[in-house]
Amino acid sequence: MMAELMLVSDDMARAERRFRSLERISTLTVLDLYEPCQRLGGTGIVVSDVSDLSADAVSRLRTLLSRIRPTNGPFIFIAHVNGPRALAYAEALGATAVVSATDTDKLTALVERLVVEGGSVPLSARVHATRARDFLRETFRTGILTPEEVTNGADAVAWAIGSGGVYDWIRTVREFDDATHQHILLVAGIAAAFAGTLGLSAIDRHKVVKAALLHDVGKTRIPTAILNKPGKLDAAELAIMRTHAVEGHVMLAAQGFEDAILRVARSHHEMLDGSGYPDGLHGDEIPDLVRLITVCDIYGALIERRPYRAPMSNVAAFAVLDRMDGRLDPDLVRAFKPVVTSPSEAKGSDAVARVGERRGPT
């Protein structure tokens, strides 16, 4: 029997106009958020299409979901405004997937997979990874950032990780050609997964992802001959490469970004023992957000393929982090382990290892 699709909306005309095509893949019932609903129970797929997320609307939606959504059933949240507020509502309501209101093709494809396969099917990592990559390409081309653009890029990463998990993200990102973009996206995805494991709030998780996306922005000021060199850098080239931390801080400060993001851009190569750069910070001089991104940054570099060495397996890469006692935050390293290891991988699988084509962060 074909699964029923229950669409909850605060605008019936819009719902009829935009989603009637879904009838070809599932029986469709459109429910008005502001009209009494007599239904109890359900066996199908629930989609919320609510553009005005007022407190009253969210309360009504929560009540309606409790009546019509099957236990642990798929619930697709359509986000009309991209940002941490929408993600927080989606999480609070128990969404199993989030789709942008402008991406009706994606919604259709997701519903098709749910109908055919049953259960909660994650969003394609490819769509979100491509959005984030396009953000990075424009940033590297112009060197100009706006809060809105950064939010859109961070949302793309957060939605992909929240819906499909870090492994789908890594498999997708490794297909991208540009090594620098690939590394930044890899670190952002790992950071998003780590933030989720730590149980951070939706707003704090969004900040983590945004910081990860911007941590290497100073590399837009590095000559491409050095940035894209296929082999190891010599001493002079390495000195130039290391200026990216200060350059990134200067760029973001000039464009009005918050201090927490500035600290990540400048200090993500600092070590607790003072051996890092550019300022040789020690211990408590390094904020928690910086410490978190540093763990993800180093791990991302270790599992990337470079012309002069094979990528490490995820288990071997974590072992390197574990041996950096005194340099990395030991509590964060321990908390990071579940993000990148699973029972099958602990037995030696290298499924996540083959990421990247050239050089990770330096």
CSV table of C-alpha atoms in Angstrom, one decimal:
chain,number,residue,atom,x,y,z
A,1,MET,CA,0.0,0.0,0.0
A,2,MET,CA,1.3,3.5,-0.9
A,3,ALA,CA,2.4,5.5,2.1
A,4,GLU,CA,0.3,8.6,2.8
A,5,LEU,CA,2.0,12.0,2.7
A,6,MET,CA,0.6,14.5,5.3
A,7,LEU,CA,1.5,18.1,4.6
A,8,VAL,CA,0.9,20.6,7.3
A,9,SER,CA,0.8,24.3,6.2
A,10,ASP,CA,-0.1,27.8,7.3
A,11,ASP,CA,-0.9,28.7,3.7
A,12,MET,CA,-3.3,26.3,2.0
A,13,ALA,CA,-3.1,28.0,-1.4
A,14,ARG,CA,0.7,27.9,-1.4
A,15,ALA,CA,0.7,24.2,-0.3
A,16,GLU,CA,-1.8,23.3,-3.0
A,17,ARG,CA,0.2,25.2,-5.7
A,18,ARG,CA,3.7,24.0,-4.7
A,19,PHE,CA,3.2,20.4,-3.6
A,20,ARG,CA,0.3,19.0,-5.6
A,21,SER,CA,2.8,17.3,-7.9
A,22,LEU,CA,3.7,15.0,-5.0
A,23,GLU,CA,0.4,13.2,-5.5
A,24,ARG,CA,2.1,11.2,-8.3
A,25,ILE,CA,4.3,9.5,-5.8
A,26,SER,CA,2.1,9.3,-2.7
A,27,THR,CA,-1.5,9.9,-1.6
A,28,LEU,CA,-1.5,13.5,-0.3
A,29,THR,CA,-3.4,15.0,2.5
A,30,VAL,CA,-3.0,18.8,3.2
A,31,LEU,CA,-3.8,19.9,6.7
A,32,ASP,CA,-4.3,23.6,7.7
A,33,LEU,CA,-2.3,24.4,10.8
A,34,TYR,CA,-4.9,26.8,12.0
A,35,GLU,CA,-8.0,24.6,11.5
A,36,PRO,CA,-9.2,21.9,13.9
A,37,CYS,CA,-7.9,18.4,13.0
A,38,GLN,CA,-9.9,15.3,13.9
A,39,ARG,CA,-7.3,12.8,12.8
A,40,LEU,CA,-5.6,10.6,15.3
A,41,GLY,CA,-2.6,8.5,14.4
A,42,GLY,CA,-0.9,8.0,11.0
A,43,THR,CA,1.3,5.6,9.1
A,44,GLY,CA,2.8,7.9,6.5
A,45,ILE,CA,5.3,10.7,6.0
A,46,VAL,CA,4.7,14.1,7.6
A,47,VAL,CA,6.0,17.4,6.0
A,48,SER,CA,5.6,20.8,7.7
A,49,ASP,CA,5.4,23.8,5.4
A,50,VAL,CA,5.0,26.6,7.9
A,51,SER,CA,6.6,29.9,6.9
A,52,ASP,CA,5.6,32.0,10.0
A,53,LEU,CA,7.3,30.2,12.9
A,54,SER,CA,5.7,32.2,15.7
A,55,ALA,CA,5.5,30.8,19.2
A,56,ASP,CA,1.8,30.0,18.6
A,57,ALA,CA,2.6,28.3,15.2
A,58,VAL,CA,5.3,26.1,16.7
A,59,SER,CA,3.0,25.1,19.6
A,60,ARG,CA,0.2,24.2,17.2
A,61,LEU,CA,2.6,22.3,15.0
A,62,ARG,CA,3.9,20.3,18.0
A,63,THR,CA,0.4,19.4,19.1
A,64,LEU,CA,-0.6,18.4,15.6
A,65,LEU,CA,2.5,16.3,15.1
A,66,SER,CA,1.7,14.4,18.4
A,67,ARG,CA,-1.7,13.4,16.8
A,68,ILE,CA,-0.7,12.5,13.3
A,69,ARG,CA,3.0,11.5,13.2
A,70,PRO,CA,3.7,7.8,13.6
A,71,THR,CA,6.1,6.9,16.4
A,72,ASN,CA,9.6,7.6,15.2
A,73,GLY,CA,8.1,8.2,11.7
A,74,PRO,CA,9.8,10.4,9.1
A,75,PHE,CA,9.1,14.1,9.5
A,76,ILE,CA,10.5,16.6,6.9
A,77,PHE,CA,10.8,20.2,8.1
A,78,ILE,CA,10.7,22.8,5.3
A,79,ALA,CA,12.8,25.8,6.2
A,80,HIS,CA,11.5,29.1,4.7
A,81,VAL,CA,14.4,31.1,6.3
A,82,ASN,CA,17.9,29.6,6.4
A,83,GLY,CA,19.5,30.1,9.8
A,84,PRO,CA,20.0,28.8,13.3
A,85,ARG,CA,16.5,29.7,14.4
A,86,ALA,CA,14.9,27.4,11.8
A,87,LEU,CA,17.3,24.6,12.7
A,88,ALA,CA,16.6,25.0,16.4
A,89,TYR,CA,12.8,24.6,15.7
A,90,ALA,CA,13.4,21.7,13.4
A,91,GLU,CA,15.4,19.9,16.1
A,92,ALA,CA,12.9,20.7,18.9
A,93,LEU,CA,10.1,19.3,16.8
A,94,GLY,CA,12.0,16.1,16.1
A,95,ALA,CA,12.6,16.5,12.3
A,96,THR,CA,14.4,13.7,10.6
A,97,ALA,CA,15.3,15.9,7.6
A,98,VAL,CA,15.4,19.6,6.7
A,99,VAL,CA,14.8,20.9,3.2
A,100,SER,CA,15.0,24.6,2.1
A,101,ALA,CA,11.6,25.9,0.8
A,102,THR,CA,13.3,26.9,-2.4
A,103,ASP,CA,14.4,23.3,-3.1
A,104,THR,CA,11.2,21.6,-4.2
A,105,ASP,CA,13.1,19.2,-6.4
A,106,LYS,CA,15.0,18.0,-3.3
A,107,LEU,CA,11.8,17.5,-1.4
A,108,THR,CA,10.3,15.4,-4.2
A,109,ALA,CA,13.4,13.2,-4.4
A,110,LEU,CA,13.4,12.7,-0.7
A,111,VAL,CA,9.8,11.8,-0.5
A,112,GLU,CA,10.3,9.3,-3.4
A,113,ARG,CA,13.0,7.6,-1.5
A,114,LEU,CA,11.0,7.4,1.7
A,115,VAL,CA,8.0,6.0,-0.2
A,116,VAL,CA,10.1,3.4,-2.0
A,117,GLU,CA,12.5,2.4,0.8
A,118,GLY,CA,10.5,3.3,3.9
A,119,GLY,CA,11.9,4.9,7.1
A,120,SER,CA,14.0,8.0,7.5
A,121,VAL,CA,16.2,8.5,4.5
A,122,PRO,CA,18.9,11.3,4.9
A,123,LEU,CA,19.2,14.2,2.6
A,124,SER,CA,21.8,14.0,-0.2
A,125,ALA,CA,25.1,15.3,1.1
A,126,ARG,CA,26.0,16.2,-2.4
A,127,VAL,CA,23.5,19.1,-2.7
A,128,HIS,CA,24.6,20.7,0.6
A,129,ALA,CA,28.3,20.1,0.0
A,130,THR,CA,28.0,21.8,-3.4
A,131,ARG,CA,26.3,24.8,-1.8
A,132,ALA,CA,29.0,25.1,0.7
A,133,ARG,CA,31.7,24.7,-1.9
A,134,ASP,CA,30.2,27.4,-4.0
A,135,PHE,CA,30.3,29.7,-1.0
A,136,LEU,CA,34.0,28.9,-0.6
A,137,ARG,CA,34.7,29.5,-4.2
A,138,GLU,CA,33.1,32.9,-4.2
A,139,THR,CA,35.0,33.8,-1.0
A,140,PHE,CA,38.3,32.7,-2.4
A,141,ARG,CA,37.6,34.6,-5.6
A,142,THR,CA,36.6,37.9,-4.0
A,143,GLY,CA,37.9,37.8,-0.5
A,144,ILE,CA,34.6,39.3,0.6
A,145,LEU,CA,32.3,37.8,3.2
A,146,THR,CA,28.9,38.8,4.5
A,147,PRO,CA,27.1,37.3,7.6
A,148,GLU,CA,24.3,36.1,5.3
A,149,GLU,CA,26.6,34.2,3.0
A,150,VAL,CA,28.5,32.6,5.9
A,151,THR,CA,25.2,31.6,7.5
A,152,ASN,CA,24.0,30.0,4.2
A,153,GLY,CA,27.3,28.1,4.0
A,154,ALA,CA,27.1,26.9,7.6
A,155,ASP,CA,23.5,25.9,7.2
A,156,ALA,CA,24.4,23.7,4.2
A,157,VAL,CA,27.0,21.8,6.3
A,158,ALA,CA,24.8,21.6,9.4
A,159,TRP,CA,21.8,20.3,7.5
A,160,ALA,CA,23.9,17.6,5.7
A,161,ILE,CA,25.5,16.3,8.9
A,162,GLY,CA,22.2,16.4,10.8
A,163,SER,CA,20.4,14.5,8.1
A,164,GLY,CA,23.0,12.1,6.6
A,165,GLY,CA,25.9,12.0,9.1
A,166,VAL,CA,29.6,12.7,8.7
A,167,TYR,CA,30.5,9.7,6.6
A,168,ASP,CA,28.2,10.6,3.7
A,169,TRP,CA,29.6,14.1,3.9
A,170,ILE,CA,33.2,12.9,3.8
A,171,ARG,CA,32.5,10.6,0.8
A,172,THR,CA,31.0,13.5,-1.1
A,173,VAL,CA,33.6,16.1,-0.3
A,174,ARG,CA,36.5,13.8,-1.3
A,175,GLU,CA,35.2,14.0,-4.9
A,176,PHE,CA,35.9,17.8,-5.1
A,177,ASP,CA,39.0,18.8,-7.0
A,178,ASP,CA,40.3,21.9,-5.1
A,179,ALA,CA,42.4,20.7,-2.2
A,180,THR,CA,41.8,23.8,0.0
A,181,HIS,CA,38.1,23.9,-0.5
A,182,GLN,CA,38.0,20.2,0.2
A,183,HIS,CA,39.9,20.5,3.4
A,184,ILE,CA,37.8,23.3,4.7
A,185,LEU,CA,34.5,21.4,3.9
A,186,LEU,CA,35.9,18.3,5.5
A,187,VAL,CA,36.8,20.1,8.7
A,188,ALA,CA,33.4,21.9,8.8
A,189,GLY,CA,31.6,18.6,8.5
A,190,ILE,CA,33.7,16.9,11.1
A,191,ALA,CA,33.2,19.9,13.4
A,192,ALA,CA,29.4,19.8,12.9
A,193,ALA,CA,29.3,16.1,13.8
A,194,PHE,CA,31.6,16.7,16.9
A,195,ALA,CA,29.3,19.6,18.1
A,196,GLY,CA,26.3,17.3,17.8
A,197,THR,CA,28.1,14.6,19.8
A,198,LEU,CA,29.0,17.1,22.5
A,199,GLY,CA,25.3,18.0,22.9
A,200,LEU,CA,25.7,21.6,22.1
A,201,SER,CA,22.6,23.8,21.4
A,202,ALA,CA,21.5,24.4,17.9
A,203,ILE,CA,22.9,28.0,18.1
A,204,ASP,CA,26.2,26.9,19.5
A,205,ARG,CA,26.5,24.1,16.8
A,206,HIS,CA,25.9,26.7,14.2
A,207,LYS,CA,28.7,28.8,15.6
A,208,VAL,CA,31.1,25.8,15.5
A,209,VAL,CA,30.3,25.1,11.9
A,210,LYS,CA,30.7,28.8,10.9
A,211,ALA,CA,34.0,28.9,12.7
A,212,ALA,CA,35.2,25.8,10.9
A,213,LEU,CA,34.2,27.2,7.5
A,214,LEU,CA,36.2,30.4,8.2
A,215,HIS,CA,39.2,29.0,10.0
A,216,ASP,CA,41.4,28.9,6.9
A,217,VAL,CA,39.9,32.0,5.1
A,218,GLY,CA,43.4,33.7,5.4
A,219,LYS,CA,44.5,31.3,2.7
A,220,THR,CA,42.8,33.6,0.2
A,221,ARG,CA,45.8,35.8,0.7
A,222,ILE,CA,48.4,33.1,0.0
A,223,PRO,CA,49.9,32.9,-3.5
A,224,THR,CA,48.3,30.1,-5.5
A,225,ALA,CA,51.7,28.6,-6.4
A,226,ILE,CA,52.2,27.9,-2.7
A,227,LEU,CA,48.6,27.0,-1.9
A,228,ASN,CA,48.4,24.4,-4.6
A,229,LYS,CA,51.9,23.1,-4.6
A,230,PRO,CA,51.6,19.3,-5.0
A,231,GLY,CA,54.5,18.4,-2.7
A,232,LYS,CA,55.9,19.5,0.6
A,233,LEU,CA,56.6,23.2,1.2
A,234,ASP,CA,60.2,24.3,1.7
A,235,ALA,CA,61.1,26.5,4.7
A,236,ALA,CA,60.4,29.8,2.9
A,237,GLU,CA,57.1,28.6,1.5
A,238,LEU,CA,56.0,27.3,4.9
A,239,ALA,CA,56.7,30.6,6.5
A,240,ILE,CA,54.5,32.3,3.9
A,241,MET,CA,51.8,29.7,4.3
A,242,ARG,CA,51.7,30.2,8.1
A,243,THR,CA,50.8,33.8,7.6
A,244,HIS,CA,47.3,32.7,6.7
A,245,ALA,CA,46.3,32.7,10.4
A,246,VAL,CA,47.0,36.4,10.9
A,247,GLU,CA,45.7,37.2,7.5
A,248,GLY,CA,42.4,35.5,8.2
A,249,HIS,CA,42.1,37.3,11.5
A,250,VAL,CA,42.7,40.7,9.8
A,251,MET,CA,40.1,39.9,7.0
A,252,LEU,CA,37.4,38.9,9.4
A,253,ALA,CA,38.0,41.7,11.8
A,254,ALA,CA,37.7,44.2,8.9
A,255,GLN,CA,34.4,42.7,7.9
A,256,GLY,CA,32.9,42.8,11.4
A,257,PHE,CA,32.9,39.2,12.5
A,258,GLU,CA,32.5,38.3,16.2
A,259,ASP,CA,35.5,37.8,18.4
A,260,ALA,CA,35.0,34.0,18.8
A,261,ILE,CA,35.3,33.6,15.1
A,262,LEU,CA,38.3,35.9,14.9
A,263,ARG,CA,40.1,33.8,17.6
A,264,VAL,CA,39.5,30.6,15.6
A,265,ALA,CA,40.9,32.1,12.4
A,266,ARG,CA,44.0,33.4,14.2
A,267,SER,CA,44.7,30.6,16.8
A,268,HIS,CA,43.6,27.3,15.3
A,269,HIS,CA,47.3,26.3,15.0
A,270,GLU,CA,48.1,27.1,18.7
A,271,MET,CA,49.0,24.3,21.0
A,272,LEU,CA,48.4,24.0,24.8
A,273,ASP,CA,52.2,23.7,25.4
A,274,GLY,CA,53.0,26.9,23.6
A,275,SER,CA,54.5,25.3,20.5
A,276,GLY,CA,52.0,26.5,18.1
A,277,TYR,CA,51.7,29.7,16.0
A,278,PRO,CA,51.4,32.7,15.4
A,279,ASP,CA,51.4,33.8,19.1
A,280,GLY,CA,52.7,30.8,21.0
A,281,LEU,CA,49.7,30.8,23.3
A,282,HIS,CA,49.6,28.5,26.3
A,283,GLY,CA,46.9,26.6,28.1
A,284,ASP,CA,44.0,28.8,29.2
A,285,GLU,CA,45.0,31.4,26.7
A,286,ILE,CA,43.4,29.2,24.0
A,287,PRO,CA,39.5,29.4,24.0
A,288,ASP,CA,37.4,26.2,24.0
A,289,LEU,CA,36.1,26.9,20.5
A,290,VAL,CA,39.6,27.2,19.1
A,291,ARG,CA,40.6,23.9,20.8
A,292,LEU,CA,37.6,22.1,19.2
A,293,ILE,CA,38.4,23.4,15.7
A,294,THR,CA,42.0,22.5,16.2
A,295,VAL,CA,41.2,18.9,16.9
A,296,CYS,CA,39.0,18.7,13.8
A,297,ASP,CA,41.6,20.5,11.7
A,298,ILE,CA,44.4,18.1,12.6
A,299,TYR,CA,42.3,15.1,12.1
A,300,GLY,CA,41.1,16.3,8.7
A,301,ALA,CA,44.7,16.8,7.6
A,302,LEU,CA,45.7,13.3,8.7
A,303,ILE,CA,43.0,11.5,6.8
A,304,GLU,CA,43.6,13.5,3.6
A,305,ARG,CA,45.5,12.0,0.7
A,306,ARG,CA,48.6,13.9,-0.2
A,307,PRO,CA,50.9,13.4,-3.2
A,308,TYR,CA,53.8,12.5,-0.9
A,309,ARG,CA,51.9,10.2,1.5
A,310,ALA,CA,48.9,7.9,1.7
A,311,PRO,CA,46.0,9.0,3.9
A,312,MET,CA,45.8,7.6,7.4
A,313,SER,CA,42.9,5.4,8.4
A,314,ASN,CA,40.5,7.0,10.8
A,315,VAL,CA,41.7,4.8,13.6
A,316,ALA,CA,45.3,5.6,13.0
A,317,ALA,CA,44.5,9.3,12.7
A,318,PHE,CA,42.7,9.3,16.0
A,319,ALA,CA,45.7,7.5,17.6
A,320,VAL,CA,47.9,10.5,16.5
A,321,LEU,CA,45.5,12.9,18.3
A,322,ASP,CA,45.6,10.7,21.3
A,323,ARG,CA,49.4,10.8,21.4
A,324,MET,CA,49.4,14.6,21.3
A,325,ASP,CA,49.0,14.8,25.1
A,326,GLY,CA,50.0,18.2,26.4
A,327,ARG,CA,49.3,19.8,23.0
A,328,LEU,CA,45.6,19.2,22.5
A,329,ASP,CA,42.8,19.3,25.0
A,330,PRO,CA,42.6,15.7,26.3
A,331,ASP,CA,38.9,16.0,27.2
A,332,LEU,CA,38.0,17.1,23.7
A,333,VAL,CA,40.2,14.3,22.2
A,334,ARG,CA,38.4,11.7,24.3
A,335,ALA,CA,35.0,13.1,23.3
A,336,PHE,CA,36.0,13.2,19.7
A,337,LYS,CA,36.6,9.4,19.4
A,338,PRO,CA,32.9,8.4,18.9
A,339,VAL,CA,32.7,10.9,16.0
A,340,VAL,CA,35.2,9.1,13.9
A,341,THR,CA,35.2,5.5,15.0
A,342,SER,CA,32.6,2.8,15.0
A,343,PRO,CA,32.8,-0.9,15.8
A,344,SER,CA,33.5,-1.9,12.2
A,345,GLU,CA,36.1,0.8,11.8
A,346,ALA,CA,37.8,-0.1,15.1
A,347,LYS,CA,38.6,-3.4,13.4
A,348,GLY,CA,40.6,-1.7,10.7
A,349,SER,CA,38.2,-0.3,8.1
A,350,ASP,CA,39.7,2.6,6.1
A,351,ALA,CA,36.3,3.7,4.7
A,352,VAL,CA,36.7,7.3,5.9
A,353,ALA,CA,40.4,7.5,5.3
A,354,ARG,CA,40.6,8.3,1.6
A,355,VAL,CA,39.6,11.9,1.7
A,356,GLY,CA,41.3,14.7,-0.1
A,357,GLU,CA,43.8,14.9,-2.9
A,358,ARG,CA,46.6,17.2,-1.7
A,359,ARG,CA,47.5,19.1,1.4
A,360,GLY,CA,45.5,19.7,4.6
A,361,PRO,CA,46.1,22.6,6.9
A,362,THR,CA,49.6,23.9,7.6
